[in-house]
């Protein structure tokens, strides 16, 4: 630690701290445009100037000068710098005046208005008049895709967007061309960006040069109600803020959560909101003569009750989809038990993941933040760039710090960082068990659903567990055996035991023709239900599940209810209701509770608090919000003994179209445009 004086305040800070960081530690506010704590230092906006005592006779950029570079006085006095001296004030006002020479007077019509760094700092350091009479320069706007709108005349060349796309997103499509007055930010060939995280440049831009194209001119920030929640577009549970006006979600923004998403979110998370308003199910429907017709709740329940009471419990089943919350799955599980049916499942056909194998057998045990400690990373049957874009950025962050080996078994893909390609399928695992080094300190294995959701999934899981046991992936204080889920509901469902009971049918068995007569479908849109079964679909959108349904019960989306989700690392989180469901749609747990009464199997609670009390009594770890109950690592060693014969077929990644993975995404016009663009780029790359 180094002692330094900041405006006569003595503090102890590490010598590698910049003067800007030291000033913040002392409570001094330093304006900045180009500096960002998660990006490399550019030092090109000059707004963060400070005066260094005994230093050069001019202000210094505090973002680019370290504490160790400031010398003390010859009399042994401490090194010192000032953030509020007359020199600093004059210098900052000069920088602001220089920036505003060419910046247009767009504030009344700029989408950044109300949350613009330049606006805020101009209030503190700007003047009421300019000494410059020349015409302002103008720059042609660039098309960089359907997500980010550009007004490049406003750009102040802070290069935050360039550094983010290059360093965090891992693409080299955005840069600064030209010099002097001709300098401009652009995609090099003026094509759309391809990153799954490009929307983060909107938050990074300190002016209105890069704004959200779908959100443009929809609302002002002071009109919006802000609700803290979590994302369910993948299994990470990124921290988000849902901004709404009235009954509409207007946009989704990231929140800082160092343990999961830092301050980044994927484009699917950010731009999914228009899908919450289209193709919504807002009233019950009943199928008559092959066509769906609107019905009342009473009519729908009566039809379901008549069908259930005429059906053998062994012929009744239930499936839970990828966006289902813990509460509704818990209620549906209890309802199925009351009806006497053991047929329920939440997994893809072939998945070997099961709570009987222990919680550690299906969690991302190293945790997401633990990736930064790994010295070797092996990815099996997964493309984390499409399955969990924010987690992939964390892997890239670890790669950039050096001294890590990354290997991939499965489909080759551009992961935004280099890796060693080790093979396409199970045979490569056998070779790794023999040849991989076993002297690593903190290795991790990331197993994707592409390696597990197949007929030989149990054998693959056993092989990977064997590899982990023999190569020191699991040791005292470290568990690097990780399952990467793609669905927000997956871990919560396994924690609940939403799997077949004794003698019950799993997903694959229930989907065989004639296996089930009545099927309760809780938002499962990714499976094909055969003809013959009477399907009760409970969900939010007119997607595949609704098209196959005989009765539709409209539910609430994740922004319209308070629901518990457990992310891939086992962290319990909760969404908060930002808006109310449309029309006659209800919260999902309430629908199951009301239906249970009609079916003569009334559930023992009448409120969400009552349901949660029963849930916490049965599964106490759900009460620990934002905590992880670690699994017993010894259960992974038991997995290795399961054995089984693996097929030779190569692993196939479970996510093909990143932007179209669930019903909300498929209802989104913006996601449709992105998917079309991505498929076109893929076709060009194949040629």
mmCIF file of N, CA and C in Angstrom, residues 106-217:
data_model
loop_
_atom_site.group_PDB
_atom_site.id
_atom_site.type_symbol
_atom_site.label_atom_id
_atom_site.label_comp_id
_atom_site.label_asym_id
_atom_site.label_seq_id
_atom_site.Cartn_x
_atom_site.Cartn_y
_atom_site.Cartn_z
ATOM 1 N N UNK A 106 -28.442 18.677 -30.089
ATOM 2 C CA UNK A 106 -29.510 17.698 -30.317
ATOM 3 C C UNK A 106 -30.277 17.319 -29.053
ATOM 4 N N UNK A 107 -29.927 17.919 -27.923
ATOM 5 C CA UNK A 107 -30.477 17.440 -26.646
ATOM 6 C C UNK A 107 -32.004 17.267 -26.643
ATOM 7 N N UNK A 108 -32.789 18.174 -27.199
ATOM 8 C CA UNK A 108 -34.244 17.979 -27.142
ATOM 9 C C UNK A 108 -34.748 16.762 -27.918
ATOM 10 N N UNK A 109 -33.995 16.333 -28.929
ATOM 11 C CA UNK A 109 -34.460 15.209 -29.749
ATOM 12 C C UNK A 109 -33.564 13.988 -29.626
ATOM 13 N N UNK A 110 -32.649 13.995 -28.676
ATOM 14 C CA UNK A 110 -31.695 12.893 -28.527
ATOM 15 C C UNK A 110 -32.226 11.867 -27.543
ATOM 16 N N UNK A 111 -32.142 10.599 -27.919
ATOM 17 C CA UNK A 111 -32.630 9.521 -27.053
ATOM 18 C C UNK A 111 -31.809 9.370 -25.782
ATOM 19 N N UNK A 112 -30.622 9.931 -25.764
ATOM 20 C CA UNK A 112 -29.781 9.836 -24.574
ATOM 21 C C UNK A 112 -30.151 10.904 -23.549
ATOM 22 N N UNK A 113 -31.021 11.831 -23.938
ATOM 23 C CA UNK A 113 -31.400 12.924 -23.054
ATOM 24 C C UNK A 113 -31.928 12.428 -21.718
ATOM 25 N N UNK A 114 -31.384 12.998 -20.635
ATOM 26 C CA UNK A 114 -31.806 12.583 -19.312
ATOM 27 C C UNK A 114 -30.874 11.578 -18.684
ATOM 28 N N UNK A 115 -30.047 10.901 -19.490
ATOM 29 C CA UNK A 115 -29.064 9.958 -18.955
ATOM 30 C C UNK A 115 -27.773 10.048 -19.767
ATOM 31 N N UNK A 116 -27.403 11.282 -20.093
ATOM 32 C CA UNK A 116 -26.238 11.545 -20.938
ATOM 33 C C UNK A 116 -25.111 12.105 -20.080
ATOM 34 N N UNK A 117 -23.955 11.479 -20.132
ATOM 35 C CA UNK A 117 -22.806 11.947 -19.359
ATOM 36 C C UNK A 117 -22.362 13.332 -19.807
ATOM 37 N N UNK A 118 -22.407 13.591 -21.104
ATOM 38 C CA UNK A 118 -21.979 14.894 -21.611
ATOM 39 C C UNK A 118 -22.909 15.992 -21.109
ATOM 40 N N UNK A 119 -24.210 15.729 -21.097
ATOM 41 C CA UNK A 119 -25.165 16.686 -20.544
ATOM 42 C C UNK A 119 -24.835 17.005 -19.093
ATOM 43 N N UNK A 120 -24.646 15.952 -18.314
ATOM 44 C CA UNK A 120 -24.410 16.130 -16.878
ATOM 45 C C UNK A 120 -23.136 16.923 -16.613
ATOM 46 N N UNK A 121 -22.073 16.577 -17.353
ATOM 47 C CA UNK A 121 -20.799 17.239 -17.083
ATOM 48 C C UNK A 121 -20.744 18.634 -17.682
ATOM 49 N N UNK A 122 -21.525 18.880 -18.725
ATOM 50 C CA UNK A 122 -21.601 20.235 -19.275
ATOM 51 C C UNK A 122 -22.264 21.179 -18.272
ATOM 52 N N UNK A 123 -23.167 20.641 -17.454
ATOM 53 C CA UNK A 123 -23.789 21.460 -16.413
ATOM 54 C C UNK A 123 -22.746 21.911 -15.392
ATOM 55 N N UNK A 124 -21.765 21.069 -15.128
ATOM 56 C CA UNK A 124 -20.760 21.384 -14.115
ATOM 57 C C UNK A 124 -19.575 22.154 -14.687
ATOM 58 N N UNK A 125 -19.184 21.866 -15.920
ATOM 59 C CA UNK A 125 -17.949 22.438 -16.458
ATOM 60 C C UNK A 125 -18.162 23.235 -17.745
ATOM 61 N N UNK A 126 -19.388 23.321 -18.220
ATOM 62 C CA UNK A 126 -19.628 24.035 -19.462
ATOM 63 C C UNK A 126 -19.845 25.526 -19.248
ATOM 64 N N UNK A 127 -19.784 26.266 -20.336
ATOM 65 C CA UNK A 127 -20.034 27.712 -20.302
ATOM 66 C C UNK A 127 -21.291 28.018 -21.107
ATOM 67 N N UNK A 128 -21.806 29.223 -20.943
ATOM 68 C CA UNK A 128 -23.072 29.560 -21.595
ATOM 69 C C UNK A 128 -22.885 30.062 -23.015
ATOM 70 N N UNK A 129 -21.651 30.152 -23.477
ATOM 71 C CA UNK A 129 -21.414 30.636 -24.836
ATOM 72 C C UNK A 129 -20.141 29.996 -25.365
ATOM 73 N N UNK A 130 -20.008 29.996 -26.688
ATOM 74 C CA UNK A 130 -18.820 29.430 -27.316
ATOM 75 C C UNK A 130 -18.041 30.525 -28.019
ATOM 76 N N UNK A 131 -16.737 30.382 -28.011
ATOM 77 C CA UNK A 131 -15.886 31.355 -28.705
ATOM 78 C C UNK A 131 -15.671 30.990 -30.167
ATOM 79 N N UNK A 132 -16.204 29.844 -30.568
ATOM 80 C CA UNK A 132 -15.956 29.347 -31.924
ATOM 81 C C UNK A 132 -17.139 29.661 -32.834
ATOM 82 N N UNK A 133 -16.856 30.274 -33.955
ATOM 83 C CA UNK A 133 -17.903 30.695 -34.884
ATOM 84 C C UNK A 133 -17.982 29.811 -36.132
ATOM 85 N N UNK A 134 -17.022 28.899 -36.282
ATOM 86 C CA UNK A 134 -16.989 28.066 -37.485
ATOM 87 C C UNK A 134 -18.149 27.072 -37.485
ATOM 88 N N UNK A 135 -18.464 26.563 -38.681
ATOM 89 C CA UNK A 135 -19.513 25.545 -38.798
ATOM 90 C C UNK A 135 -19.086 24.274 -38.065
ATOM 91 N N UNK A 136 -20.073 23.625 -37.474
ATOM 92 C CA UNK A 136 -19.798 22.343 -36.827
ATOM 93 C C UNK A 136 -19.587 21.281 -37.905
ATOM 94 N N UNK A 137 -18.733 20.329 -37.629
ATOM 95 C CA UNK A 137 -18.518 19.250 -38.589
ATOM 96 C C UNK A 137 -19.700 18.277 -38.526
ATOM 97 N N UNK A 138 -19.927 17.571 -39.592
ATOM 98 C CA UNK A 138 -20.994 16.567 -39.641
ATOM 99 C C UNK A 138 -20.412 15.258 -40.152
ATOM 100 N N UNK A 139 -20.942 14.148 -39.634
ATOM 101 C CA UNK A 139 -20.471 12.818 -40.013
ATOM 102 C C UNK A 139 -21.671 11.991 -40.437
ATOM 103 N N UNK A 140 -21.513 11.244 -41.493
ATOM 104 C CA UNK A 140 -22.600 10.402 -41.982
ATOM 105 C C UNK A 140 -22.883 9.276 -40.988
ATOM 106 N N UNK A 141 -24.163 9.006 -40.741
ATOM 107 C CA UNK A 141 -24.541 7.915 -39.845
ATOM 108 C C UNK A 141 -24.200 6.577 -40.483
ATOM 109 N N UNK A 142 -23.884 5.611 -39.640
ATOM 110 C CA UNK A 142 -23.491 4.287 -40.112
ATOM 111 C C UNK A 142 -24.564 3.262 -39.734
ATOM 112 N N UNK A 143 -24.774 2.286 -40.592
ATOM 113 C CA UNK A 143 -25.652 1.163 -40.241
ATOM 114 C C UNK A 143 -24.780 0.062 -39.676
ATOM 115 N N UNK A 144 -24.967 -0.243 -38.396
ATOM 116 C CA UNK A 144 -24.171 -1.309 -37.779
ATOM 117 C C UNK A 144 -25.074 -2.430 -37.263
ATOM 118 N N UNK A 145 -26.310 -2.486 -37.752
ATOM 119 C CA UNK A 145 -27.198 -3.581 -37.385
ATOM 120 C C UNK A 145 -28.552 -3.090 -36.909
ATOM 121 N N UNK A 146 -29.479 -4.011 -36.680
ATOM 122 C CA UNK A 146 -30.847 -3.655 -36.283
ATOM 123 C C UNK A 146 -30.981 -3.289 -34.809
ATOM 124 N N UNK A 147 -29.906 -3.360 -34.050
ATOM 125 C CA UNK A 147 -29.999 -3.137 -32.601
ATOM 126 C C UNK A 147 -29.479 -1.779 -32.164
ATOM 127 N N UNK A 148 -28.399 -1.326 -32.777
ATOM 128 C CA UNK A 148 -27.748 -0.091 -32.340
ATOM 129 C C UNK A 148 -27.939 0.986 -33.399
ATOM 130 N N UNK A 149 -28.523 2.099 -32.978
ATOM 131 C CA UNK A 149 -28.736 3.238 -33.873
ATOM 132 C C UNK A 149 -27.557 4.195 -33.736
ATOM 133 N N UNK A 150 -27.069 4.728 -34.845
ATOM 134 C CA UNK A 150 -25.915 5.619 -34.811
ATOM 135 C C UNK A 150 -26.304 7.032 -35.238
ATOM 136 N N UNK A 151 -25.803 8.014 -34.512
ATOM 137 C CA UNK A 151 -25.840 9.421 -34.924
ATOM 138 C C UNK A 151 -24.422 9.921 -34.686
ATOM 139 N N UNK A 152 -23.538 9.651 -35.635
ATOM 140 C CA UNK A 152 -22.108 9.780 -35.407
ATOM 141 C C UNK A 152 -21.628 11.228 -35.349
ATOM 142 N N UNK A 153 -22.452 12.186 -35.725
ATOM 143 C CA UNK A 153 -22.078 13.583 -35.550
ATOM 144 C C UNK A 153 -21.907 13.912 -34.070
ATOM 145 N N UNK A 154 -22.613 13.162 -33.220
ATOM 146 C CA UNK A 154 -22.521 13.405 -31.772
ATOM 147 C C UNK A 154 -21.285 12.756 -31.148
ATOM 148 N N UNK A 155 -20.599 11.891 -31.873
ATOM 149 C CA UNK A 155 -19.513 11.090 -31.304
ATOM 150 C C UNK A 155 -18.358 11.977 -30.836
ATOM 151 N N UNK A 156 -17.820 11.703 -29.644
ATOM 152 C CA UNK A 156 -16.681 12.453 -29.114
ATOM 153 C C UNK A 156 -15.396 11.619 -29.145
ATOM 154 N N UNK A 157 -15.440 10.458 -29.819
ATOM 155 C CA UNK A 157 -14.253 9.615 -30.024
ATOM 156 C C UNK A 157 -13.623 9.153 -28.707
ATOM 157 N N UNK A 158 -14.470 8.750 -27.786
ATOM 158 C CA UNK A 158 -13.948 8.203 -26.531
ATOM 159 C C UNK A 158 -13.426 6.783 -26.726
ATOM 160 N N UNK A 159 -13.865 6.114 -27.771
ATOM 161 C CA UNK A 159 -13.484 4.747 -28.172
ATOM 162 C C UNK A 159 -13.909 3.678 -27.174
ATOM 163 N N UNK A 160 -14.844 3.962 -26.289
ATOM 164 C CA UNK A 160 -15.346 2.912 -25.387
ATOM 165 C C UNK A 160 -15.952 1.760 -26.188
ATOM 166 N N UNK A 161 -16.720 2.089 -27.222
ATOM 167 C CA UNK A 161 -17.381 1.046 -28.013
ATOM 168 C C UNK A 161 -16.356 0.163 -28.718
ATOM 169 N N UNK A 162 -15.280 0.785 -29.222
ATOM 170 C CA UNK A 162 -14.240 0.023 -29.916
ATOM 171 C C UNK A 162 -13.548 -0.922 -28.941
ATOM 172 N N UNK A 163 -13.225 -0.419 -27.763
ATOM 173 C CA UNK A 163 -12.540 -1.248 -26.772
ATOM 174 C C UNK A 163 -13.451 -2.361 -26.261
ATOM 175 N N UNK A 164 -14.738 -2.091 -26.095
ATOM 176 C CA UNK A 164 -15.636 -3.151 -25.640
ATOM 177 C C UNK A 164 -15.735 -4.275 -26.666
ATOM 178 N N UNK A 165 -16.000 -3.919 -27.920
ATOM 179 C CA UNK A 165 -16.177 -4.962 -28.936
ATOM 180 C C UNK A 165 -14.900 -5.768 -29.130
ATOM 181 N N UNK A 166 -13.758 -5.123 -29.012
ATOM 182 C CA UNK A 166 -12.484 -5.815 -29.219
ATOM 183 C C UNK A 166 -12.095 -6.663 -28.012
ATOM 184 N N UNK A 167 -12.252 -6.105 -26.816
ATOM 185 C CA UNK A 167 -11.734 -6.757 -25.613
ATOM 186 C C UNK A 167 -12.742 -7.697 -24.959
ATOM 187 N N UNK A 168 -13.978 -7.247 -24.810
ATOM 188 C CA UNK A 168 -14.980 -8.031 -24.089
ATOM 189 C C UNK A 168 -15.754 -8.942 -25.043
ATOM 190 N N UNK A 169 -16.311 -8.370 -26.106
ATOM 191 C CA UNK A 169 -17.107 -9.165 -27.040
ATOM 192 C C UNK A 169 -16.238 -10.038 -27.938
ATOM 193 N N UNK A 170 -15.012 -9.601 -28.201
ATOM 194 C CA UNK A 170 -14.092 -10.432 -28.972
ATOM 195 C C UNK A 170 -14.306 -10.387 -30.467
ATOM 196 N N UNK A 171 -14.839 -9.280 -30.975
ATOM 197 C CA UNK A 171 -14.965 -9.118 -32.423
ATOM 198 C C UNK A 171 -14.148 -7.900 -32.845
ATOM 199 N N UNK A 172 -13.683 -7.890 -34.063
ATOM 200 C CA UNK A 172 -12.868 -6.765 -34.545
ATOM 201 C C UNK A 172 -13.578 -6.089 -35.705
ATOM 202 N N UNK A 173 -14.799 -5.677 -35.452
ATOM 203 C CA UNK A 173 -15.621 -5.111 -36.530
ATOM 204 C C UNK A 173 -15.847 -3.615 -36.372
ATOM 205 N N UNK A 174 -15.407 -3.039 -35.272
ATOM 206 C CA UNK A 174 -15.649 -1.625 -35.010
ATOM 207 C C UNK A 174 -14.315 -0.968 -34.727
ATOM 208 N N UNK A 175 -14.089 0.193 -35.314
ATOM 209 C CA UNK A 175 -12.809 0.852 -35.081
ATOM 210 C C UNK A 175 -12.858 2.319 -35.421
ATOM 211 N N UNK A 176 -11.736 2.997 -35.196
ATOM 212 C CA UNK A 176 -11.610 4.433 -35.464
ATOM 213 C C UNK A 176 -10.798 4.609 -36.736
ATOM 214 N N UNK A 177 -11.426 5.185 -37.754
ATOM 215 C CA UNK A 177 -10.749 5.424 -39.026
ATOM 216 C C UNK A 177 -10.482 6.914 -39.190
ATOM 217 N N UNK A 178 -9.423 7.243 -39.916
ATOM 218 C CA UNK A 178 -9.119 8.636 -40.209
ATOM 219 C C UNK A 178 -8.384 9.320 -39.076
ATOM 220 N N UNK A 179 -8.013 10.584 -39.334
ATOM 221 C CA UNK A 179 -7.287 11.363 -38.334
ATOM 222 C C UNK A 179 -7.856 12.777 -38.282
ATOM 223 N N UNK A 180 -7.644 13.410 -37.134
ATOM 224 C CA UNK A 180 -8.071 14.797 -36.992
ATOM 225 C C UNK A 180 -9.560 14.967 -37.192
ATOM 226 N N UNK A 181 -9.929 15.945 -38.001
ATOM 227 C CA UNK A 181 -11.351 16.232 -38.239
ATOM 228 C C UNK A 181 -12.033 15.120 -39.015
ATOM 229 N N UNK A 182 -11.268 14.278 -39.686
ATOM 230 C CA UNK A 182 -11.835 13.190 -40.482
ATOM 231 C C UNK A 182 -11.980 11.892 -39.690
ATOM 232 N N UNK A 183 -11.598 11.895 -38.439
ATOM 233 C CA UNK A 183 -11.697 10.672 -37.638
ATOM 234 C C UNK A 183 -13.153 10.327 -37.382
ATOM 235 N N UNK A 184 -13.497 9.052 -37.489
ATOM 236 C CA UNK A 184 -14.860 8.612 -37.202
ATOM 237 C C UNK A 184 -14.872 7.136 -36.816
ATOM 238 N N UNK A 185 -15.818 6.799 -35.948
ATOM 239 C CA UNK A 185 -16.031 5.413 -35.526
ATOM 240 C C UNK A 185 -16.929 4.732 -36.549
ATOM 241 N N UNK A 186 -16.535 3.542 -36.986
ATOM 242 C CA UNK A 186 -17.339 2.837 -37.989
ATOM 243 C C UNK A 186 -17.007 1.353 -37.966
ATOM 244 N N UNK A 187 -17.910 0.559 -38.516
ATOM 245 C CA UNK A 187 -17.526 -0.815 -38.833
ATOM 246 C C UNK A 187 -16.684 -0.724 -40.096
ATOM 247 N N UNK A 188 -15.627 -1.490 -40.160
ATOM 248 C CA UNK A 188 -14.627 -1.285 -41.203
ATOM 249 C C UNK A 188 -15.212 -1.409 -42.607
ATOM 250 N N UNK A 189 -16.139 -2.355 -42.805
ATOM 251 C CA UNK A 189 -16.735 -2.530 -44.125
ATOM 252 C C UNK A 189 -18.187 -2.064 -44.134
ATOM 253 N N UNK A 190 -18.580 -1.297 -43.102
ATOM 254 C CA UNK A 190 -19.938 -0.783 -42.958
ATOM 255 C C UNK A 190 -20.975 -1.896 -43.056
ATOM 256 N N UNK A 191 -20.732 -2.946 -42.282
ATOM 257 C CA UNK A 191 -21.686 -4.048 -42.178
ATOM 258 C C UNK A 191 -22.180 -4.141 -40.743
ATOM 259 N N UNK A 192 -23.240 -4.908 -40.539
ATOM 260 C CA UNK A 192 -23.797 -5.069 -39.202
ATOM 261 C C UNK A 192 -22.848 -5.857 -38.319
ATOM 262 N N UNK A 193 -22.798 -5.504 -37.042
ATOM 263 C CA UNK A 193 -21.964 -6.248 -36.093
ATOM 264 C C UNK A 193 -22.574 -7.624 -35.841
ATOM 265 N N UNK A 194 -21.728 -8.581 -35.493
ATOM 266 C CA UNK A 194 -22.190 -9.960 -35.334
ATOM 267 C C UNK A 194 -22.160 -10.444 -33.889
ATOM 268 N N UNK A 195 -21.695 -9.626 -32.973
ATOM 269 C CA UNK A 195 -21.590 -10.071 -31.584
ATOM 270 C C UNK A 195 -22.964 -10.236 -30.950
ATOM 271 N N UNK A 196 -23.075 -11.219 -30.046
ATOM 272 C CA UNK A 196 -24.312 -11.435 -29.281
ATOM 273 C C UNK A 196 -24.396 -10.496 -28.079
ATOM 274 N N UNK A 197 -23.412 -9.601 -27.936
ATOM 275 C CA UNK A 197 -23.396 -8.667 -26.803
ATOM 276 C C UNK A 197 -23.227 -7.226 -27.253
ATOM 277 N N UNK A 198 -23.501 -6.953 -28.526
ATOM 278 C CA UNK A 198 -23.215 -5.626 -29.064
ATOM 279 C C UNK A 198 -24.050 -4.525 -28.414
ATOM 280 N N UNK A 199 -25.216 -4.867 -27.866
ATOM 281 C CA UNK A 199 -26.076 -3.855 -27.261
ATOM 282 C C UNK A 199 -25.450 -3.148 -26.080
ATOM 283 N N UNK A 200 -24.403 -3.717 -25.486
ATOM 284 C CA UNK A 200 -23.759 -3.075 -24.340
ATOM 285 C C UNK A 200 -23.069 -1.772 -24.713
ATOM 286 N N UNK A 201 -22.768 -1.573 -25.992
ATOM 287 C CA UNK A 201 -22.138 -0.303 -26.376
ATOM 288 C C UNK A 201 -23.104 0.860 -26.174
ATOM 289 N N UNK A 202 -24.407 0.586 -26.138
ATOM 290 C CA UNK A 202 -25.395 1.635 -25.885
ATOM 291 C C UNK A 202 -25.200 2.206 -24.484
ATOM 292 N N UNK A 203 -24.995 1.319 -23.507
ATOM 293 C CA UNK A 203 -24.767 1.770 -22.134
ATOM 294 C C UNK A 203 -23.417 2.457 -21.993
ATOM 295 N N UNK A 204 -22.425 2.000 -22.749
ATOM 296 C CA UNK A 204 -21.083 2.539 -22.617
ATOM 297 C C UNK A 204 -20.948 3.919 -23.244
ATOM 298 N N UNK A 205 -21.702 4.196 -24.294
ATOM 299 C CA UNK A 205 -21.562 5.467 -25.004
ATOM 300 C C UNK A 205 -21.941 6.622 -24.080
ATOM 301 N N UNK A 206 -21.031 7.563 -23.826
ATOM 302 C CA UNK A 206 -21.328 8.657 -22.893
ATOM 303 C C UNK A 206 -22.130 9.793 -23.516
ATOM 304 N N UNK A 207 -22.380 9.701 -24.817
ATOM 305 C CA UNK A 207 -23.200 10.707 -25.510
ATOM 306 C C UNK A 207 -24.297 9.973 -26.272
ATOM 307 N N UNK A 208 -24.969 10.624 -27.181
ATOM 308 C CA UNK A 208 -26.065 9.982 -27.909
ATOM 309 C C UNK A 208 -25.656 9.440 -29.252
ATOM 310 N N UNK A 209 -24.366 9.109 -29.433
ATOM 311 C CA UNK A 209 -23.904 8.611 -30.731
ATOM 312 C C UNK A 209 -24.391 7.199 -30.996
ATOM 313 N N UNK A 210 -24.469 6.365 -29.951
ATOM 314 C CA UNK A 210 -24.950 4.990 -30.079
ATOM 315 C C UNK A 210 -26.129 4.814 -29.138
ATOM 316 N N UNK A 211 -27.302 4.615 -29.689
ATOM 317 C CA UNK A 211 -28.503 4.436 -28.874
ATOM 318 C C UNK A 211 -29.259 3.200 -29.348
ATOM 319 N N UNK A 212 -30.276 2.829 -28.605
ATOM 320 C CA UNK A 212 -31.045 1.622 -28.923
ATOM 321 C C UNK A 212 -31.996 1.900 -30.077
ATOM 322 N N UNK A 213 -31.836 1.183 -31.179
ATOM 323 C CA UNK A 213 -32.709 1.397 -32.335
ATOM 324 C C UNK A 213 -34.157 0.995 -32.046
ATOM 325 N N UNK A 214 -34.416 -0.176 -31.418
ATOM 326 C CA UNK A 214 -35.822 -0.525 -31.147
ATOM 327 C C UNK A 214 -36.502 0.410 -30.151
ATOM 328 N N UNK A 215 -35.738 0.995 -29.232
ATOM 329 C CA UNK A 215 -36.310 1.857 -28.196
ATOM 330 C C UNK A 215 -36.425 3.314 -28.638
ATOM 331 N N UNK A 216 -35.830 3.657 -29.787
ATOM 332 C CA UNK A 216 -35.723 5.051 -30.208
ATOM 333 C C UNK A 216 -37.080 5.755 -30.207
ATOM 334 N N UNK A 217 -37.128 6.905 -29.542
ATOM 335 C CA UNK A 217 -38.298 7.793 -29.499
ATOM 336 C C UNK A 217 -39.527 7.151 -28.862
#
